[in-house]
CSV table of C-alpha atoms in Angstrom, one decimal:
chain,number,residue,atom,x,y,z
A,54,MET,CA,76.0,123.9,-67.2
A,55,SER,CA,78.3,121.5,-69.1
A,56,THR,CA,82.0,122.0,-68.7
A,57,GLU,CA,82.8,119.5,-71.5
A,58,SER,CA,85.0,120.8,-74.3
A,59,PRO,CA,83.4,120.9,-77.8
A,60,THR,CA,85.6,118.0,-78.9
A,61,LEU,CA,84.7,115.8,-76.0
A,62,SER,CA,81.0,116.5,-76.5
A,63,LEU,CA,81.1,115.6,-80.2
A,64,THR,CA,83.2,112.5,-79.5
A,65,LYS,CA,80.5,111.3,-77.1
A,66,GLN,CA,77.8,111.9,-79.7
A,67,LEU,CA,79.7,109.9,-82.3
A,68,ILE,CA,80.5,107.0,-79.9
A,69,ALA,CA,76.8,106.8,-79.0
A,70,ARG,CA,76.0,105.7,-82.5
A,71,SER,CA,76.7,102.0,-83.0
A,72,SER,CA,78.4,102.3,-86.4
A,73,VAL,CA,79.8,98.8,-86.7
A,74,THR,CA,81.3,98.5,-90.2
A,75,PRO,CA,80.0,99.2,-92.7
A,76,ASN,CA,77.1,101.0,-91.0
A,77,ASP,CA,77.4,104.7,-90.3
A,78,GLU,CA,74.3,105.1,-88.1
A,79,GLY,CA,74.1,108.9,-88.5
A,80,CYS,CA,77.6,109.8,-87.6
A,81,GLN,CA,78.3,111.4,-90.9
A,82,GLN,CA,75.2,113.5,-90.7
A,83,LEU,CA,76.4,114.9,-87.4
A,84,MET,CA,79.6,116.0,-89.0
A,85,ILE,CA,77.8,117.3,-92.2
A,86,ASP,CA,75.5,119.5,-90.1
A,87,ARG,CA,78.5,121.2,-88.5
A,88,LEU,CA,80.3,121.6,-91.8
A,89,ASN,CA,77.2,123.0,-93.6
A,90,ALA,CA,77.1,125.7,-90.9
A,91,LEU,CA,80.6,126.7,-91.8
A,92,GLY,CA,79.9,127.0,-95.5
A,93,PHE,CA,81.2,123.7,-96.8
A,94,SER,CA,79.8,122.3,-100.0
A,95,VAL,CA,79.0,118.6,-99.2
A,96,THR,CA,78.5,115.8,-101.6
A,97,ASN,CA,77.1,112.5,-100.2
A,98,LEU,CA,78.6,109.5,-102.0
A,99,ARG,CA,76.9,106.2,-101.3
A,100,PHE,CA,78.4,103.1,-103.0
A,101,GLU,CA,76.4,100.0,-102.5
A,102,ASP,CA,75.9,99.7,-98.7
A,103,VAL,CA,78.5,102.2,-97.7
A,104,ASP,CA,78.0,105.9,-96.8
A,105,ASN,CA,80.8,108.4,-97.7
A,106,PHE,CA,81.0,112.1,-98.1
A,107,TRP,CA,83.2,114.8,-99.6
A,108,ALA,CA,83.0,118.3,-98.2
A,109,ILE,CA,85.1,121.3,-99.3
A,110,ARG,CA,85.3,125.0,-98.3
A,111,GLY,CA,87.1,127.6,-100.3
A,112,ASP,CA,87.4,128.5,-104.0
A,113,ALA,CA,91.1,128.4,-104.8
A,114,GLY,CA,94.5,127.4,-103.6
A,115,PRO,CA,95.9,124.1,-102.2
A,116,ILE,CA,93.6,121.6,-100.6
A,117,LEU,CA,94.1,120.2,-97.1
A,118,CYS,CA,91.9,117.1,-96.8
A,119,PHE,CA,91.0,115.7,-93.4
A,120,ALA,CA,90.3,112.0,-94.0
A,121,GLY,CA,88.8,109.4,-91.7
A,122,HIS,CA,86.2,106.8,-91.0
A,123,THR,CA,83.0,106.6,-88.9
A,124,ASP,CA,82.8,102.8,-88.9
A,125,VAL,CA,84.2,100.8,-86.0
A,126,VAL,CA,85.1,97.2,-85.5
A,127,PRO,CA,82.6,94.9,-83.7
A,128,THR,CA,82.7,95.1,-79.9
A,129,GLY,CA,83.0,91.4,-79.1
A,130,PRO,CA,80.9,90.1,-76.2
A,131,GLU,CA,79.5,93.3,-74.6
A,132,ALA,CA,79.4,91.5,-71.2
A,133,ASN,CA,83.2,91.8,-71.2
A,134,TRP,CA,83.1,95.6,-71.3
A,135,ARG,CA,83.1,97.4,-68.0
A,136,TRP,CA,80.6,99.9,-69.5
A,137,PRO,CA,78.4,99.4,-72.6
A,138,PRO,CA,80.6,100.1,-75.6
A,139,PHE,CA,78.2,102.6,-77.2
A,140,GLU,CA,77.4,104.5,-74.1
A,141,PRO,CA,80.4,106.8,-73.8
A,142,THR,CA,81.7,106.8,-70.2
A,143,ALA,CA,84.2,109.3,-68.8
A,144,ILE,CA,86.1,107.8,-65.8
A,145,ASP,CA,89.4,109.1,-64.3
A,146,GLY,CA,90.2,111.3,-67.2
A,147,GLN,CA,89.6,108.6,-69.8
A,148,LEU,CA,86.7,108.3,-72.3
A,149,PHE,CA,85.6,104.7,-72.8
A,150,GLY,CA,83.6,103.5,-75.8
A,151,ARG,CA,84.1,101.7,-79.1
A,152,GLY,CA,85.7,104.1,-81.5
A,153,ALA,CA,87.0,106.5,-78.8
A,154,ALA,CA,90.6,106.2,-80.2
A,155,ASP,CA,89.9,104.6,-83.6
A,156,MET,CA,88.8,107.1,-84.7
A,157,LYS,CA,85.8,109.1,-83.5
A,158,GLY,CA,88.0,111.2,-81.2
A,159,SER,CA,90.0,112.3,-84.2
A,160,LEU,CA,86.9,113.0,-86.3
A,161,ALA,CA,85.6,115.3,-83.5
A,162,ALA,CA,88.9,117.0,-83.2
A,163,MET,CA,89.0,117.6,-86.9
A,164,VAL,CA,85.6,119.3,-87.0
A,165,VAL,CA,86.2,121.4,-83.9
A,166,ALA,CA,89.6,122.5,-85.1
A,167,VAL,CA,88.1,123.6,-88.4
A,168,GLU,CA,85.3,125.4,-86.6
A,169,GLN,CA,87.8,127.3,-84.5
A,170,PHE,CA,90.1,128.1,-87.4
A,171,VAL,CA,87.3,129.4,-89.6
A,172,ALA,CA,86.0,131.6,-86.8
A,173,GLN,CA,89.4,133.2,-86.7
A,174,GLN,CA,90.2,133.1,-90.4
A,175,PRO,CA,86.8,133.2,-92.3
A,176,HIS,CA,88.7,134.3,-95.5
A,177,HIS,CA,91.5,131.8,-95.2
A,178,HIS,CA,93.9,131.0,-98.0
A,179,GLY,CA,93.5,127.6,-99.6
A,180,ARG,CA,90.7,125.0,-99.4
A,181,ILE,CA,89.7,122.7,-96.5
A,182,ALA,CA,88.1,119.4,-97.3
A,183,PHE,CA,86.8,116.3,-95.6
A,184,LEU,CA,86.8,112.7,-97.0
A,185,ILE,CA,84.9,110.5,-94.7
A,186,THR,CA,83.9,106.9,-95.2
A,187,SER,CA,82.2,104.1,-93.2
A,188,ASP,CA,84.1,101.3,-94.9
A,189,GLU,CA,87.7,101.4,-93.5
A,190,GLU,CA,87.4,98.7,-90.8
A,191,GLY,CA,85.7,96.2,-93.2
A,192,VAL,CA,86.5,95.1,-96.8
A,193,ALA,CA,87.3,98.7,-97.9
A,194,LYS,CA,85.8,98.2,-101.3
A,195,ASN,CA,83.2,100.9,-101.4
A,196,GLY,CA,84.8,103.6,-99.2
A,197,THR,CA,87.8,105.8,-99.7
A,198,VAL,CA,88.9,103.9,-102.8
A,199,LYS,CA,85.6,104.8,-104.5
A,200,VAL,CA,85.7,108.4,-103.3
A,201,VAL,CA,89.2,108.8,-104.7
A,202,GLU,CA,87.9,107.5,-108.1
A,203,TRP,CA,85.1,110.0,-108.0
A,204,LEU,CA,87.6,112.8,-107.1
A,205,GLN,CA,89.7,111.9,-110.1
A,206,GLN,CA,86.7,112.0,-112.3
A,207,GLN,CA,86.0,115.5,-111.0
A,208,ASP,CA,89.6,116.5,-111.6
A,209,ILE,CA,90.1,117.1,-107.9
A,210,THR,CA,93.5,116.3,-106.3
A,211,PRO,CA,94.1,117.2,-102.6
A,212,ASP,CA,97.6,118.6,-102.1
A,213,TYR,CA,97.7,117.5,-98.4
A,214,CYS,CA,95.8,114.8,-96.5
A,215,LEU,CA,95.7,114.4,-92.8
A,216,VAL,CA,94.4,110.9,-91.8
A,217,GLY,CA,93.1,110.8,-88.2
A,218,GLU,CA,94.3,107.2,-87.5
A,219,PRO,CA,95.6,106.7,-83.9
A,220,SER,CA,99.3,107.1,-84.6
A,221,SER,CA,100.6,107.9,-81.1
A,222,THR,CA,102.4,105.4,-79.0
A,223,ALA,CA,102.8,106.7,-75.4
A,224,LEU,CA,101.9,110.4,-75.6
A,225,CYS,CA,99.5,112.2,-78.0
A,226,GLY,CA,101.7,113.5,-80.8
A,227,ASP,CA,104.8,111.4,-80.2
A,228,VAL,CA,104.5,109.6,-83.5
A,229,ILE,CA,103.4,110.7,-87.0
A,230,LYS,CA,102.9,108.0,-89.6
A,231,ASN,CA,104.4,109.5,-92.8
A,232,GLY,CA,103.9,106.2,-94.8
A,233,ARG,CA,102.9,102.6,-94.7
A,234,ARG,CA,104.2,99.4,-96.0
A,235,GLY,CA,102.4,97.7,-98.9
A,236,SER,CA,100.4,94.6,-98.2
A,237,LEU,CA,100.3,91.7,-100.7
A,238,GLY,CA,98.5,88.5,-99.8
A,239,CYS,CA,98.3,85.2,-101.6
A,240,LYS,CA,96.4,81.9,-101.4
A,241,LEU,CA,98.7,79.2,-102.7
A,242,THR,CA,97.4,75.8,-103.7
A,243,ILE,CA,99.9,73.0,-104.1
A,244,ASN,CA,98.5,69.9,-105.9
A,245,GLY,CA,99.5,66.4,-105.2
A,246,GLN,CA,98.1,62.9,-105.6
A,247,GLN,CA,96.0,61.5,-102.8
A,248,GLY,CA,96.8,57.9,-101.7
A,249,HIS,CA,97.4,55.4,-98.9
A,250,VAL,CA,100.4,56.2,-96.7
A,251,ALA,CA,101.5,52.6,-97.0
A,252,TYR,CA,101.9,53.1,-100.8
A,253,PRO,CA,103.7,56.5,-101.1
A,254,HIS,CA,105.1,55.5,-104.5
A,255,LEU,CA,101.5,55.5,-105.8
A,256,ALA,CA,100.8,59.1,-104.5
A,257,SER,CA,102.5,62.5,-104.4
A,258,ASN,CA,102.5,64.2,-101.0
A,259,PRO,CA,102.0,68.0,-101.5
A,260,ILE,CA,103.1,68.7,-98.0
A,261,HIS,CA,106.4,67.0,-98.5
A,262,ASN,CA,106.8,68.7,-101.9
A,263,ALA,CA,106.1,72.1,-100.5
A,264,VAL,CA,108.4,72.2,-97.5
A,265,PRO,CA,111.6,73.0,-99.4
A,266,ALA,CA,110.0,75.8,-101.4
A,267,LEU,CA,108.3,77.3,-98.3
A,268,THR,CA,111.5,77.1,-96.4
A,269,GLU,CA,113.3,79.0,-99.2
A,270,LEU,CA,110.5,81.6,-99.3
A,271,THR,CA,110.8,82.2,-95.5
A,272,LYS,CA,114.6,82.6,-95.7
A,273,GLU,CA,114.6,84.8,-98.8
A,274,VAL,CA,116.0,88.3,-98.3
A,275,TRP,CA,113.5,90.4,-100.4
A,276,ASP,CA,115.2,93.7,-99.7
A,277,HIS,CA,117.0,95.5,-96.9
A,278,GLY,CA,114.5,98.3,-96.3
A,279,ASN,CA,115.6,102.0,-96.3
A,280,GLU,CA,115.7,105.0,-94.0
A,281,PHE,CA,111.9,104.9,-93.5
A,282,PHE,CA,111.0,101.2,-93.9
A,283,PRO,CA,112.2,98.0,-92.4
A,284,ALA,CA,113.0,95.1,-94.7
A,285,THR,CA,110.1,93.5,-96.5
A,286,SER,CA,108.6,90.7,-94.5
A,287,PHE,CA,107.2,87.3,-95.7
A,288,GLN,CA,104.9,85.5,-93.3
A,289,VAL,CA,102.8,82.3,-93.7
A,290,SER,CA,99.6,83.0,-91.9
A,291,ASN,CA,97.7,79.7,-92.6
A,292,ILE,CA,98.5,76.3,-93.8
A,293,ASN,CA,96.1,73.4,-94.2
A,294,GLY,CA,96.2,69.9,-95.8
A,295,GLY,CA,95.0,66.4,-95.2
A,296,THR,CA,91.8,64.6,-94.4
A,297,GLY,CA,92.3,64.5,-90.6
A,298,VAL,CA,93.4,60.9,-90.5
A,299,THR,CA,96.8,59.3,-90.3
A,300,ASN,CA,96.6,56.9,-93.2
A,301,VAL,CA,95.8,59.1,-96.1
A,302,ILE,CA,98.3,61.2,-98.1
A,303,PRO,CA,96.5,64.4,-99.0
A,304,GLY,CA,95.8,65.5,-102.5
A,305,GLU,CA,96.4,69.2,-102.0
A,306,LEU,CA,98.0,71.7,-99.6
A,307,ASN,CA,96.6,75.2,-99.1
A,308,VAL,CA,98.9,78.0,-97.8
A,309,VAL,CA,98.0,81.6,-97.1
A,310,PHE,CA,100.9,84.1,-96.9
A,311,ASN,CA,101.5,87.8,-96.9
A,312,PHE,CA,104.2,90.3,-97.8
A,313,ARG,CA,104.5,93.6,-96.0
A,314,PHE,CA,106.7,95.4,-98.4
A,315,SER,CA,108.8,98.6,-98.5
A,316,THR,CA,109.3,101.1,-101.3
A,317,GLU,CA,112.4,99.2,-102.2
A,318,VAL,CA,110.5,96.5,-104.1
A,319,THR,CA,107.2,96.4,-106.1
A,320,ASP,CA,104.4,94.0,-105.7
A,321,GLN,CA,105.1,92.8,-109.3
A,322,GLN,CA,108.7,92.0,-108.4
A,323,LEU,CA,107.5,90.0,-105.3
A,324,ARG,CA,105.1,88.0,-107.5
A,325,GLU,CA,107.8,87.2,-110.0
A,326,ARG,CA,110.3,86.2,-107.4
A,327,THR,CA,107.8,84.0,-105.7
A,328,VAL,CA,106.9,82.2,-108.9
A,329,ALA,CA,110.6,81.7,-109.7
A,330,ILE,CA,111.2,80.0,-106.3
A,331,LEU,CA,108.1,77.7,-106.7
A,332,ASP,CA,109.1,76.8,-110.3
A,333,LYS,CA,112.6,75.9,-109.1
A,334,HIS,CA,111.1,73.2,-106.9
A,335,ASP,CA,109.0,71.8,-109.8
A,336,LEU,CA,105.6,72.1,-108.0
A,337,ASP,CA,102.2,71.8,-109.4
A,338,TYR,CA,100.5,74.9,-108.0
A,339,GLU,CA,98.1,77.8,-108.4
A,340,LEU,CA,98.4,81.3,-106.9
A,341,ASP,CA,95.6,83.7,-106.1
A,342,TRP,CA,97.1,87.2,-105.3
A,343,GLN,CA,95.4,90.0,-103.4
A,344,LEU,CA,97.0,93.4,-103.3
A,345,SER,CA,95.5,95.3,-100.3
A,346,GLY,CA,97.7,98.4,-100.9
A,347,GLN,CA,100.9,99.8,-102.3
A,348,ALA,CA,103.6,101.1,-100.0
A,349,PHE,CA,103.5,104.9,-99.8
A,350,LEU,CA,105.8,107.5,-98.3
A,351,THR,CA,105.7,111.3,-97.6
A,352,PRO,CA,109.4,111.7,-96.6
A,353,GLU,CA,109.3,115.5,-96.4
A,354,GLY,CA,107.3,118.6,-97.5
A,355,GLU,CA,105.0,121.2,-96.2
A,356,LEU,CA,102.6,118.7,-94.6
A,357,VAL,CA,105.2,116.8,-92.6
A,358,ASP,CA,106.8,120.1,-91.6
A,359,ALA,CA,103.5,121.5,-90.4
A,360,ALA,CA,102.7,118.4,-88.4
A,361,VAL,CA,106.1,118.3,-86.7
A,362,ALA,CA,106.1,122.0,-85.9
A,363,SER,CA,102.5,122.0,-84.6
A,364,ILE,CA,103.1,119.1,-82.3
A,365,LYS,CA,106.2,120.8,-81.0
A,366,GLN,CA,104.3,124.0,-80.5
A,367,ILE,CA,101.3,122.5,-78.7
A,368,THR,CA,102.9,119.6,-76.7
A,369,GLY,CA,106.7,120.3,-76.7
A,370,LEU,CA,107.3,116.8,-78.1
A,371,ASP,CA,109.7,116.1,-81.0
A,372,ALA,CA,107.5,113.8,-83.0
A,373,GLU,CA,109.0,110.6,-84.5
A,374,LEU,CA,108.3,109.8,-88.2
A,375,SER,CA,107.2,106.2,-88.6
A,376,THR,CA,105.9,103.8,-91.2
A,377,ALA,CA,105.2,100.9,-88.8
A,378,GLY,CA,101.8,99.2,-88.4
A,379,GLY,CA,99.2,97.9,-90.7
A,380,THR,CA,97.5,99.5,-93.7
A,381,SER,CA,95.3,102.6,-93.7
A,382,ASP,CA,93.1,104.4,-96.2
A,383,GLY,CA,96.2,106.6,-96.9
A,384,ARG,CA,97.1,103.9,-99.3
A,385,PHE,CA,94.3,105.0,-101.6
A,386,ILE,CA,95.0,108.7,-101.4
A,387,ALA,CA,98.8,108.8,-101.7
A,388,PRO,CA,98.8,107.5,-105.3
A,389,MET,CA,97.1,110.7,-106.4
A,390,GLY,CA,100.4,112.5,-105.6
A,391,THR,CA,99.0,113.8,-102.4
A,392,GLN,CA,101.2,114.4,-99.4
A,393,VAL,CA,99.8,112.1,-96.6
A,394,VAL,CA,100.4,111.9,-92.9
A,395,GLU,CA,98.5,110.1,-90.2
A,396,LEU,CA,98.2,111.8,-86.8
A,397,GLY,CA,95.9,110.8,-84.0
A,398,PRO,CA,95.6,109.8,-80.4
A,399,VAL,CA,97.4,106.9,-78.5
A,400,ASN,CA,96.6,103.6,-80.1
A,401,ALA,CA,97.1,101.3,-77.0
A,402,THR,CA,93.5,100.2,-76.7
A,403,ILE,CA,92.3,100.2,-80.3
A,404,HIS,CA,90.1,97.2,-81.3
A,405,GLN,CA,90.2,96.1,-77.7
A,406,VAL,CA,87.5,95.6,-75.0
A,407,ASP,CA,87.2,98.9,-73.1
A,408,GLU,CA,88.7,101.0,-75.8
A,409,ASN,CA,89.4,104.4,-74.5
A,410,VAL,CA,91.1,107.8,-75.1
A,411,ASN,CA,92.6,110.3,-72.8
A,412,ILE,CA,90.1,113.2,-72.5
A,413,LYS,CA,92.9,115.8,-72.4
A,414,ASP,CA,94.4,114.3,-75.6
A,415,LEU,CA,91.2,115.1,-77.5
A,416,ASP,CA,91.8,118.9,-76.9
A,417,ILE,CA,95.5,118.5,-77.6
A,418,LEU,CA,94.7,116.9,-80.9
A,419,THR,CA,92.2,119.7,-81.7
A,420,SER,CA,94.9,122.3,-81.0
A,421,VAL,CA,97.5,120.5,-83.1
A,422,TYR,CA,95.1,120.2,-86.1
A,423,GLN,CA,94.2,123.9,-85.8
A,424,ALA,CA,97.9,124.8,-85.6
A,425,MET,CA,98.5,122.8,-88.8
A,426,LEU,CA,95.7,124.7,-90.6
A,427,GLU,CA,97.3,128.0,-89.4
A,428,LYS,CA,100.8,127.0,-90.7
A,429,LEU,CA,99.5,125.9,-94.1
A,430,PHE,CA,96.8,128.5,-94.7
A,431,VAL,CA,97.6,131.7,-92.8
């Protein structure tokens, strides 16, 4: 007779499906079957090669949406794993497998928390929803962003959204992400004139021309941040120019850079200020901007209060509110006016070889999610 908790059991079933982005490999159907049994209305939403679904239970009142992704990052060389990455293995209180922490454990906790809540409160106030994608770890073009567009067409706006990203640092529940910085990337091409290094007057070296402007960009103070966000960061992530030999002045320089920006500045302001600096140095250049997501923040409100209080109730921890880290699908949901928080297990091993999650934390997370439902809908 199994002594596994329902959350551990479902986490194992999800890990066993090799859902490397953008493939779902049946993970969503596992969840849908459980939600159908609870009376959820489920809409499958496939956009190009990406599976998504929207599920909702209840007829009226505010909507609490559980959001997450079934896709995982590639494993890397499987020979480097102590156990096969898609064969969930429980050892010394830890569950190993790709997606254990990011974020199949959270998905399982969401489903089981809702099952337990509905069993106790079959006629609960409000509506419970799930927004699940298999395109979060990849290009994120046909996942949550498309589901949000569909929701807007249906005139559906979640009031609250709980994203199951692994937010915790040392202990489950010690950190809640109540916002994220925006991400604005750019490919900059600086044009010069190729020539022989012995005749520089007959050429124009784009590397030499670019250095003063790049130096100014790296030293610019874009903002000072605020209570929730650090100052906006500018980072050059790639730079390339030249033919690979010593005697040729290159004809162009290619630079890739990124802004991680706070709510103190807009992406349009960053673009305009970058152009002003480049123009000041009289460069011949082109810019190819890529906005991955706007900064978003849920500084306070019913959802933050419910998350903080539920963590305190279940774990005794005083959760820290944080906006640190990379982007998440919360960036697509928050612009609807939805209160968004991210709350999940410890993130120490995400995307790593031998990714794992503490087995006890899976049940802690389930209890926290259920407590949040009770605080919002009872």
